[in-house]
mmCIF file of N, CA and C in Angstrom:
data_model
loop_
_atom_site.group_PDB
_atom_site.id
_atom_site.type_symbol
_atom_site.label_atom_id
_atom_site.label_comp_id
_atom_site.label_asym_id
_atom_site.label_seq_id
_atom_site.Cartn_x
_atom_site.Cartn_y
_atom_site.Cartn_z
ATOM 1 N N UNK A 143 115.231 87.392 119.375
ATOM 2 C CA UNK A 143 113.943 88.600 120.061
ATOM 3 C C UNK A 143 112.825 87.602 119.991
ATOM 4 N N UNK A 144 112.603 86.406 119.530
ATOM 5 C CA UNK A 144 111.086 85.759 119.408
ATOM 6 C C UNK A 144 110.780 85.597 120.805
ATOM 7 N N UNK A 145 109.755 86.090 120.899
ATOM 8 C CA UNK A 145 108.891 85.681 122.152
ATOM 9 C C UNK A 145 109.292 86.512 123.292
ATOM 10 N N UNK A 146 110.080 87.435 122.996
ATOM 11 C CA UNK A 146 110.926 88.215 124.076
ATOM 12 C C UNK A 146 110.645 89.717 124.086
ATOM 13 N N UNK A 147 109.151 90.169 124.334
ATOM 14 C CA UNK A 147 108.730 91.511 124.128
ATOM 15 C C UNK A 147 109.824 92.527 125.023
ATOM 16 N N UNK A 148 109.937 92.084 125.906
ATOM 17 C CA UNK A 148 110.915 93.191 126.982
ATOM 18 C C UNK A 148 112.110 93.408 126.119
ATOM 19 N N UNK A 149 112.806 92.405 125.884
ATOM 20 C CA UNK A 149 114.414 92.367 124.883
ATOM 21 C C UNK A 149 113.823 93.393 123.703
ATOM 22 N N UNK A 150 112.770 93.281 123.124
ATOM 23 C CA UNK A 150 112.364 93.959 121.755
ATOM 24 C C UNK A 150 112.364 95.725 121.931
ATOM 25 N N UNK A 151 111.401 95.873 123.315
ATOM 26 C CA UNK A 151 111.215 97.131 123.856
ATOM 27 C C UNK A 151 112.560 97.790 124.308
ATOM 28 N N UNK A 152 113.343 97.112 124.847
ATOM 29 C CA UNK A 152 114.557 97.514 125.240
ATOM 30 C C UNK A 152 115.485 97.928 124.162
ATOM 31 N N UNK A 153 115.656 97.094 123.305
ATOM 32 C CA UNK A 153 116.752 97.304 121.981
ATOM 33 C C UNK A 153 116.093 98.176 120.853
ATOM 34 N N UNK A 154 114.778 98.217 120.607
ATOM 35 C CA UNK A 154 114.384 98.594 119.359
ATOM 36 C C UNK A 154 114.569 100.109 119.110
ATOM 37 N N UNK A 155 114.650 100.916 120.101
ATOM 38 C CA UNK A 155 114.924 102.694 119.740
ATOM 39 C C UNK A 155 116.459 102.536 119.144
ATOM 40 N N UNK A 156 117.609 101.974 119.955
ATOM 41 C CA UNK A 156 118.556 101.948 119.284
ATOM 42 C C UNK A 156 119.016 101.463 118.123
ATOM 43 N N UNK A 157 118.144 100.245 117.826
ATOM 44 C CA UNK A 157 118.116 99.765 116.407
ATOM 45 C C UNK A 157 117.686 100.716 115.380
ATOM 46 N N UNK A 158 116.535 101.533 115.431
ATOM 47 C CA UNK A 158 116.027 102.578 114.962
ATOM 48 C C UNK A 158 116.920 103.616 114.723
ATOM 49 N N UNK A 159 117.444 104.042 115.808
ATOM 50 C CA UNK A 159 118.673 105.102 115.620
ATOM 51 C C UNK A 159 119.608 104.815 114.663
ATOM 52 N N UNK A 160 120.324 103.542 114.755
ATOM 53 C CA UNK A 160 121.252 103.143 113.984
ATOM 54 C C UNK A 160 121.036 103.074 112.290
ATOM 55 N N UNK A 161 119.789 102.607 112.233
ATOM 56 C CA UNK A 161 119.108 102.654 110.905
ATOM 57 C C UNK A 161 119.066 104.141 110.336
ATOM 58 N N UNK A 162 118.730 104.841 111.089
ATOM 59 C CA UNK A 162 118.252 106.469 110.676
ATOM 60 C C UNK A 162 119.728 107.134 110.452
ATOM 61 N N UNK A 163 120.709 106.382 111.378
ATOM 62 C CA UNK A 163 121.916 107.304 110.922
ATOM 63 C C UNK A 163 122.597 106.621 109.621
ATOM 64 N N UNK A 164 122.620 105.225 109.664
ATOM 65 C CA UNK A 164 123.174 104.628 108.079
ATOM 66 C C UNK A 164 122.393 104.844 107.108
ATOM 67 N N UNK A 165 120.915 105.263 106.958
ATOM 68 C CA UNK A 165 120.299 105.542 105.908
ATOM 69 C C UNK A 165 119.061 106.488 106.274
ATOM 70 N N UNK A 166 119.873 107.645 106.355
ATOM 71 C CA UNK A 166 118.837 108.813 106.969
ATOM 72 C C UNK A 166 117.738 109.083 105.982
ATOM 73 N N UNK A 167 117.792 108.866 104.737
ATOM 74 C CA UNK A 167 116.433 109.100 103.685
ATOM 75 C C UNK A 167 115.222 108.172 104.132
ATOM 76 N N UNK A 168 115.770 107.092 104.484
ATOM 77 C CA UNK A 168 114.214 106.080 104.949
ATOM 78 C C UNK A 168 113.723 106.774 106.119
ATOM 79 N N UNK A 169 114.177 107.122 107.048
ATOM 80 C CA UNK A 169 113.466 107.789 108.343
ATOM 81 C C UNK A 169 112.970 109.100 107.980
ATOM 82 N N UNK A 170 113.317 109.714 106.992
ATOM 83 C CA UNK A 170 112.983 111.162 106.713
ATOM 84 C C UNK A 170 111.881 110.777 105.786
ATOM 85 N N UNK A 171 111.618 109.794 105.156
ATOM 86 C CA UNK A 171 110.556 109.497 104.185
ATOM 87 C C UNK A 171 109.228 108.905 105.003
ATOM 88 N N UNK A 172 109.768 107.872 105.474
ATOM 89 C CA UNK A 172 108.720 107.001 106.374
ATOM 90 C C UNK A 172 107.934 107.507 107.476
ATOM 91 N N UNK A 173 108.767 108.111 108.254
ATOM 92 C CA UNK A 173 108.205 108.853 109.423
ATOM 93 C C UNK A 173 107.058 109.613 109.337
ATOM 94 N N UNK A 174 107.143 110.697 108.176
ATOM 95 C CA UNK A 174 106.312 111.774 107.938
ATOM 96 C C UNK A 174 104.868 110.873 107.339
ATOM 97 N N UNK A 175 105.399 109.640 106.503
ATOM 98 C CA UNK A 175 104.205 109.111 105.593
ATOM 99 C C UNK A 175 103.500 108.218 106.958
ATOM 100 N N UNK A 176 104.307 107.826 107.647
ATOM 101 C CA UNK A 176 103.404 106.886 108.719
ATOM 102 C C UNK A 176 102.459 107.797 109.462
ATOM 103 N N UNK A 177 103.147 109.020 109.962
ATOM 104 C CA UNK A 177 102.470 109.967 110.750
ATOM 105 C C UNK A 177 101.164 110.579 110.125
ATOM 106 N N UNK A 178 101.138 110.687 108.937
ATOM 107 C CA UNK A 178 100.180 111.425 108.166
ATOM 108 C C UNK A 178 99.041 110.083 108.004
ATOM 109 N N UNK A 179 99.274 109.022 107.879
ATOM 110 C CA UNK A 179 98.096 108.100 107.673
ATOM 111 C C UNK A 179 97.908 107.668 108.991
ATOM 112 N N UNK A 180 98.575 107.534 110.107
ATOM 113 C CA UNK A 180 98.096 106.816 111.440
ATOM 114 C C UNK A 180 97.187 108.048 112.273
ATOM 115 N N UNK A 181 97.176 109.279 111.750
ATOM 116 C CA UNK A 181 96.420 110.247 112.633
ATOM 117 C C UNK A 181 94.915 110.065 112.393
ATOM 118 N N UNK A 182 93.951 110.560 113.248
ATOM 119 C CA UNK A 182 92.538 110.382 113.115
ATOM 120 C C UNK A 182 92.041 110.790 111.739
ATOM 121 N N UNK A 183 91.006 109.965 111.144
ATOM 122 C CA UNK A 183 90.462 110.392 110.211
ATOM 123 C C UNK A 183 89.165 109.735 110.047
ATOM 124 N N UNK A 184 88.648 108.861 109.142
ATOM 125 C CA UNK A 184 87.317 108.289 108.990
ATOM 126 C C UNK A 184 87.489 107.367 109.822
ATOM 127 N N UNK A 185 88.818 106.763 110.212
ATOM 128 C CA UNK A 185 89.187 105.677 111.178
ATOM 129 C C UNK A 185 89.962 106.242 112.399
ATOM 130 N N UNK A 186 89.539 105.610 113.789
ATOM 131 C CA UNK A 186 89.933 106.209 114.874
ATOM 132 C C UNK A 186 91.591 105.580 114.700
ATOM 133 N N UNK A 187 92.518 106.451 115.479
ATOM 134 C CA UNK A 187 93.772 105.668 115.700
ATOM 135 C C UNK A 187 93.951 104.437 116.114
ATOM 136 N N UNK A 188 92.768 104.085 117.269
ATOM 137 C CA UNK A 188 92.734 102.950 117.761
ATOM 138 C C UNK A 188 92.582 101.677 116.678
ATOM 139 N N UNK A 189 91.579 102.000 115.764
ATOM 140 C CA UNK A 189 91.092 101.247 114.495
ATOM 141 C C UNK A 189 92.285 100.675 113.817
ATOM 142 N N UNK A 190 92.799 101.918 113.388
ATOM 143 C CA UNK A 190 94.136 102.084 112.288
ATOM 144 C C UNK A 190 95.198 101.103 113.128
ATOM 145 N N UNK A 191 95.408 101.067 114.429
ATOM 146 C CA UNK A 191 96.600 100.553 114.807
ATOM 147 C C UNK A 191 96.105 98.905 115.056
ATOM 148 N N UNK A 192 95.022 98.678 115.165
ATOM 149 C CA UNK A 192 94.310 97.424 115.315
ATOM 150 C C UNK A 192 94.696 96.799 113.754
ATOM 151 N N UNK A 193 94.309 97.305 113.241
ATOM 152 C CA UNK A 193 94.388 97.169 111.393
ATOM 153 C C UNK A 193 95.985 96.592 111.173
ATOM 154 N N UNK A 194 96.699 97.725 111.723
ATOM 155 C CA UNK A 194 98.317 97.486 111.388
ATOM 156 C C UNK A 194 98.800 96.026 112.265
ATOM 157 N N UNK A 195 98.097 96.191 113.179
ATOM 158 C CA UNK A 195 98.678 94.755 114.059
ATOM 159 C C UNK A 195 98.413 93.470 113.404
ATOM 160 N N UNK A 196 96.761 93.550 112.790
ATOM 161 C CA UNK A 196 96.381 92.228 112.079
ATOM 162 C C UNK A 196 97.553 92.058 110.787
ATOM 163 N N UNK A 197 97.446 93.167 110.316
ATOM 164 C CA UNK A 197 98.386 92.855 109.057
ATOM 165 C C UNK A 197 100.085 92.421 109.314
ATOM 166 N N UNK A 198 100.478 93.080 110.526
ATOM 167 C CA UNK A 198 101.792 92.516 111.000
ATOM 168 C C UNK A 198 101.786 91.227 111.466
ATOM 169 N N UNK A 199 100.881 90.512 111.930
ATOM 170 C CA UNK A 199 100.578 89.305 112.251
ATOM 171 C C UNK A 199 100.554 88.377 111.084
ATOM 172 N N UNK A 200 99.694 88.810 110.344
ATOM 173 C CA UNK A 200 99.709 87.857 108.839
ATOM 174 C C UNK A 200 100.819 88.027 108.024
ATOM 175 N N UNK A 201 101.613 89.086 108.246
ATOM 176 C CA UNK A 201 102.956 89.136 107.338
ATOM 177 C C UNK A 201 104.015 88.411 108.118
ATOM 178 N N UNK A 202 103.764 87.933 109.253
ATOM 179 C CA UNK A 202 104.931 87.433 110.225
ATOM 180 C C UNK A 202 105.941 88.164 110.360
ATOM 181 N N UNK A 203 105.493 89.391 110.739
ATOM 182 C CA UNK A 203 106.644 90.486 111.041
ATOM 183 C C UNK A 203 106.712 90.729 112.580
ATOM 184 N N UNK A 204 107.663 90.264 113.289
ATOM 185 C CA UNK A 204 108.043 90.267 114.690
ATOM 186 C C UNK A 204 107.988 91.866 115.332
ATOM 187 N N UNK A 205 108.678 92.602 114.653
ATOM 188 C CA UNK A 205 108.860 94.074 115.141
ATOM 189 C C UNK A 205 107.696 94.706 114.890
ATOM 190 N N UNK A 206 106.820 94.248 113.830
ATOM 191 C CA UNK A 206 105.481 94.939 113.588
ATOM 192 C C UNK A 206 104.830 94.640 114.898
ATOM 193 N N UNK A 207 104.615 93.358 115.077
ATOM 194 C CA UNK A 207 103.612 93.041 116.293
ATOM 195 C C UNK A 207 103.940 93.544 117.454
ATOM 196 N N UNK A 208 105.302 93.670 117.979
ATOM 197 C CA UNK A 208 105.413 94.230 119.049
ATOM 198 C C UNK A 208 105.096 95.775 119.383
ATOM 199 N N UNK A 209 105.310 96.535 117.964
ATOM 200 C CA UNK A 209 105.557 97.890 117.841
ATOM 201 C C UNK A 209 103.865 98.289 117.907
ATOM 202 N N UNK A 210 102.941 97.670 117.091
ATOM 203 C CA UNK A 210 101.515 97.960 117.113
ATOM 204 C C UNK A 210 100.907 97.345 118.356
ATOM 205 N N UNK A 211 101.348 96.496 118.877
ATOM 206 C CA UNK A 211 100.496 96.045 120.238
ATOM 207 C C UNK A 211 100.989 97.338 121.094
ATOM 208 N N UNK A 212 102.025 97.775 121.195
ATOM 209 C CA UNK A 212 102.277 99.008 122.140
ATOM 210 C C UNK A 212 101.497 100.105 121.749
ATOM 211 N N UNK A 213 101.316 100.337 120.461
ATOM 212 C CA UNK A 213 100.470 101.462 119.877
ATOM 213 C C UNK A 213 98.936 101.332 120.071
ATOM 214 N N UNK A 214 98.604 99.985 119.987
ATOM 215 C CA UNK A 214 97.302 99.603 120.408
ATOM 216 C C UNK A 214 97.007 100.062 121.931
ATOM 217 N N UNK A 215 97.699 99.413 122.417
ATOM 218 C CA UNK A 215 97.526 99.912 124.173
ATOM 219 C C UNK A 215 97.489 101.512 124.344
ATOM 220 N N UNK A 216 98.455 102.118 123.720
ATOM 221 C CA UNK A 216 98.603 103.576 123.882
ATOM 222 C C UNK A 216 97.278 104.098 123.134
ATOM 223 N N UNK A 217 96.693 103.634 122.189
ATOM 224 C CA UNK A 217 95.581 104.244 121.451
ATOM 225 C C UNK A 217 94.188 103.899 122.286
ATOM 226 N N UNK A 218 94.517 103.075 123.460
ATOM 227 C CA UNK A 218 93.247 102.586 124.247
ATOM 228 C C UNK A 218 92.500 101.029 123.990
ATOM 229 N N UNK A 219 93.161 100.503 123.037
ATOM 230 C CA UNK A 219 92.554 99.351 122.659
ATOM 231 C C UNK A 219 92.812 98.314 124.010
ATOM 232 N N UNK A 220 91.755 97.486 124.326
ATOM 233 C CA UNK A 220 91.941 96.335 125.451
ATOM 234 C C UNK A 220 92.918 95.030 124.895
ATOM 235 N N UNK A 221 93.047 94.549 125.899
ATOM 236 C CA UNK A 221 93.690 93.100 125.830
ATOM 237 C C UNK A 221 92.725 92.382 124.589
ATOM 238 N N UNK A 222 91.365 92.244 125.079
ATOM 239 C CA UNK A 222 90.576 91.511 124.511
ATOM 240 C C UNK A 222 90.250 91.921 122.983
ATOM 241 N N UNK A 223 90.410 93.102 122.673
ATOM 242 C CA UNK A 223 90.498 93.597 121.265
ATOM 243 C C UNK A 223 91.348 93.111 120.482
ATOM 244 N N UNK A 224 92.936 93.299 121.220
ATOM 245 C CA UNK A 224 93.998 92.896 120.451
ATOM 246 C C UNK A 224 94.027 91.467 120.319
ATOM 247 N N UNK A 225 93.735 90.654 121.139
ATOM 248 C CA UNK A 225 93.802 89.354 120.819
ATOM 249 C C UNK A 225 92.457 89.046 119.887
ATOM 250 N N UNK A 226 91.430 89.460 119.965
ATOM 251 C CA UNK A 226 90.512 89.237 118.923
ATOM 252 C C UNK A 226 91.133 89.499 117.470
ATOM 253 N N UNK A 227 92.104 90.597 117.387
ATOM 254 C CA UNK A 227 92.607 90.794 116.033
ATOM 255 C C UNK A 227 93.474 89.874 115.546
ATOM 256 N N UNK A 228 94.436 89.473 116.696
ATOM 257 C CA UNK A 228 95.201 88.176 116.464
ATOM 258 C C UNK A 228 94.253 86.815 115.864
ATOM 259 N N UNK A 229 93.100 86.672 116.471
ATOM 260 C CA UNK A 229 92.390 85.748 115.945
ATOM 261 C C UNK A 229 91.821 85.760 114.417
ATOM 262 N N UNK A 230 91.504 86.937 114.025
ATOM 263 C CA UNK A 230 91.226 87.423 112.611
ATOM 264 C C UNK A 230 92.366 87.162 111.916
ATOM 265 N N UNK A 231 93.451 87.843 112.150
ATOM 266 C CA UNK A 231 94.585 87.618 111.269
ATOM 267 C C UNK A 231 94.969 85.969 111.229
ATOM 268 N N UNK A 232 94.607 85.128 112.257
ATOM 269 C CA UNK A 232 94.972 83.891 111.880
ATOM 270 C C UNK A 232 93.991 82.993 110.980
ATOM 271 N N UNK A 233 92.921 83.690 111.158
ATOM 272 C CA UNK A 233 91.500 82.938 110.339
ATOM 273 C C UNK A 233 91.771 83.619 108.760
ATOM 274 N N UNK A 234 92.516 84.786 108.596
ATOM 275 C CA UNK A 234 92.764 85.128 107.083
ATOM 276 C C UNK A 234 93.933 84.691 106.536
ATOM 277 N N UNK A 235 95.041 84.247 107.170
ATOM 278 C CA UNK A 235 96.239 83.786 106.819
ATOM 279 C C UNK A 235 96.698 82.415 107.206
ATOM 280 N N UNK A 236 96.033 81.947 108.239
ATOM 281 C CA UNK A 236 96.135 80.224 108.526
ATOM 282 C C UNK A 236 97.432 80.142 109.577
ATOM 283 N N UNK A 237 97.886 78.905 109.245
ATOM 284 C CA UNK A 237 98.955 78.372 110.306
ATOM 285 C C UNK A 237 100.062 79.092 110.279
ATOM 286 N N UNK A 238 100.465 79.670 109.449
ATOM 287 C CA UNK A 238 101.624 80.510 109.973
ATOM 288 C C UNK A 238 101.463 81.991 110.648
ATOM 289 N N UNK A 239 100.156 82.326 110.558
ATOM 290 C CA UNK A 239 99.863 83.685 111.277
ATOM 291 C C UNK A 239 99.469 82.848 112.877
ATOM 292 N N UNK A 240 99.183 81.830 112.884
ATOM 293 C CA UNK A 240 98.853 81.038 114.057
ATOM 294 C C UNK A 240 100.176 81.168 114.988
ATOM 295 N N UNK A 241 101.268 80.789 114.407
ATOM 296 C CA UNK A 241 102.287 80.371 115.138
ATOM 297 C C UNK A 241 102.876 81.775 115.694
ATOM 298 N N UNK A 242 102.669 82.968 115.255
ATOM 299 C CA UNK A 242 102.631 84.413 115.498
ATOM 300 C C UNK A 242 101.798 85.013 116.739
ATOM 301 N N UNK A 243 100.691 84.085 116.831
ATOM 302 C CA UNK A 243 99.718 84.758 117.906
ATOM 303 C C UNK A 243 100.398 84.822 119.423
ATOM 304 N N UNK A 244 101.049 83.628 119.706
ATOM 305 C CA UNK A 244 101.862 83.721 121.238
ATOM 306 C C UNK A 244 102.769 85.253 121.159
ATOM 307 N N UNK A 245 103.088 85.758 120.057
ATOM 308 C CA UNK A 245 103.856 86.844 120.443
ATOM 309 C C UNK A 245 102.899 87.684 120.919
ATOM 310 N N UNK A 246 101.666 87.956 120.112
ATOM 311 C CA UNK A 246 100.655 88.875 120.423
ATOM 312 C C UNK A 246 100.366 88.763 122.110
ATOM 313 N N UNK A 247 100.403 87.709 122.352
ATOM 314 C CA UNK A 247 99.792 87.285 123.737
ATOM 315 C C UNK A 247 100.986 87.896 124.550
ATOM 316 N N UNK A 248 102.246 87.509 124.347
ATOM 317 C CA UNK A 248 103.315 87.658 125.383
ATOM 318 C C UNK A 248 103.427 89.547 125.319
ATOM 319 N N UNK A 249 103.207 90.019 124.252
ATOM 320 C CA UNK A 249 103.326 91.597 124.273
ATOM 321 C C UNK A 249 102.232 92.427 125.001
ATOM 322 N N UNK A 250 101.097 91.596 124.837
ATOM 323 C CA UNK A 250 99.779 92.050 125.781
ATOM 324 C C UNK A 250 100.121 91.966 127.231
ATOM 325 N N UNK A 251 100.639 90.768 127.692
ATOM 326 C CA UNK A 251 101.179 90.586 128.972
ATOM 327 C C UNK A 251 102.036 91.735 129.362
ATOM 328 N N UNK A 252 102.967 91.733 128.568
ATOM 329 C CA UNK A 252 103.845 92.926 129.036
ATOM 330 C C UNK A 252 103.341 94.223 129.185
ATOM 331 N N UNK A 253 102.368 94.910 128.272
ATOM 332 C CA UNK A 253 101.979 95.926 128.523
ATOM 333 C C UNK A 253 100.737 96.177 129.863
ATOM 334 N N UNK A 254 100.337 95.111 129.813
ATOM 335 C CA UNK A 254 99.427 94.915 131.061
ATOM 336 C C UNK A 254 100.255 94.874 132.436
ATOM 337 N N UNK A 255 101.456 94.477 132.414
ATOM 338 C CA UNK A 255 102.321 94.470 133.367
ATOM 339 C C UNK A 255 103.171 95.782 133.731
ATOM 340 N N UNK A 256 103.188 96.323 132.598
ATOM 341 C CA UNK A 256 103.989 97.801 132.753
ATOM 342 C C UNK A 256 102.607 98.757 133.063
ATOM 343 N N UNK A 257 101.357 98.467 132.417
ATOM 344 C CA UNK A 257 100.451 99.682 133.099
ATOM 345 C C UNK A 257 100.270 99.412 134.406
ATOM 346 N N UNK A 258 100.366 98.238 135.168
ATOM 347 C CA UNK A 258 99.850 97.668 136.380
ATOM 348 C C UNK A 258 101.184 98.579 137.445
ATOM 349 N N UNK A 259 102.050 98.555 136.837
ATOM 350 C CA UNK A 259 103.380 99.092 137.431
ATOM 351 C C UNK A 259 103.323 100.615 137.713
ATOM 352 N N UNK A 260 102.826 101.210 136.633
ATOM 353 C CA UNK A 260 102.876 102.646 136.374
ATOM 354 C C UNK A 260 101.804 103.104 137.403
#
């Protein structure tokens, strides 16, 4: 899956469905928790998604990166904002996060192409 956002976005829904079928309590618990925290509040959804992306990069979580780049775009973030978050994550986490910044760039490119095709 590394460096392949198209494959991730294609396979992830089925993978999540399989996980929810195998362990329904995880989905039942995490879904509402996620939704309650990611709704507008003192921070806009876009800001929350950019934060989540930065944390995903710092933690070197490939599914988190791809999922939150998508959510950042859907919340109105620009490619420049998304890549700036990648830079801040690298600054905070160092070399390991740096190796994951290309995933962000590829996911940004994927969503730019998807937006252009729509």
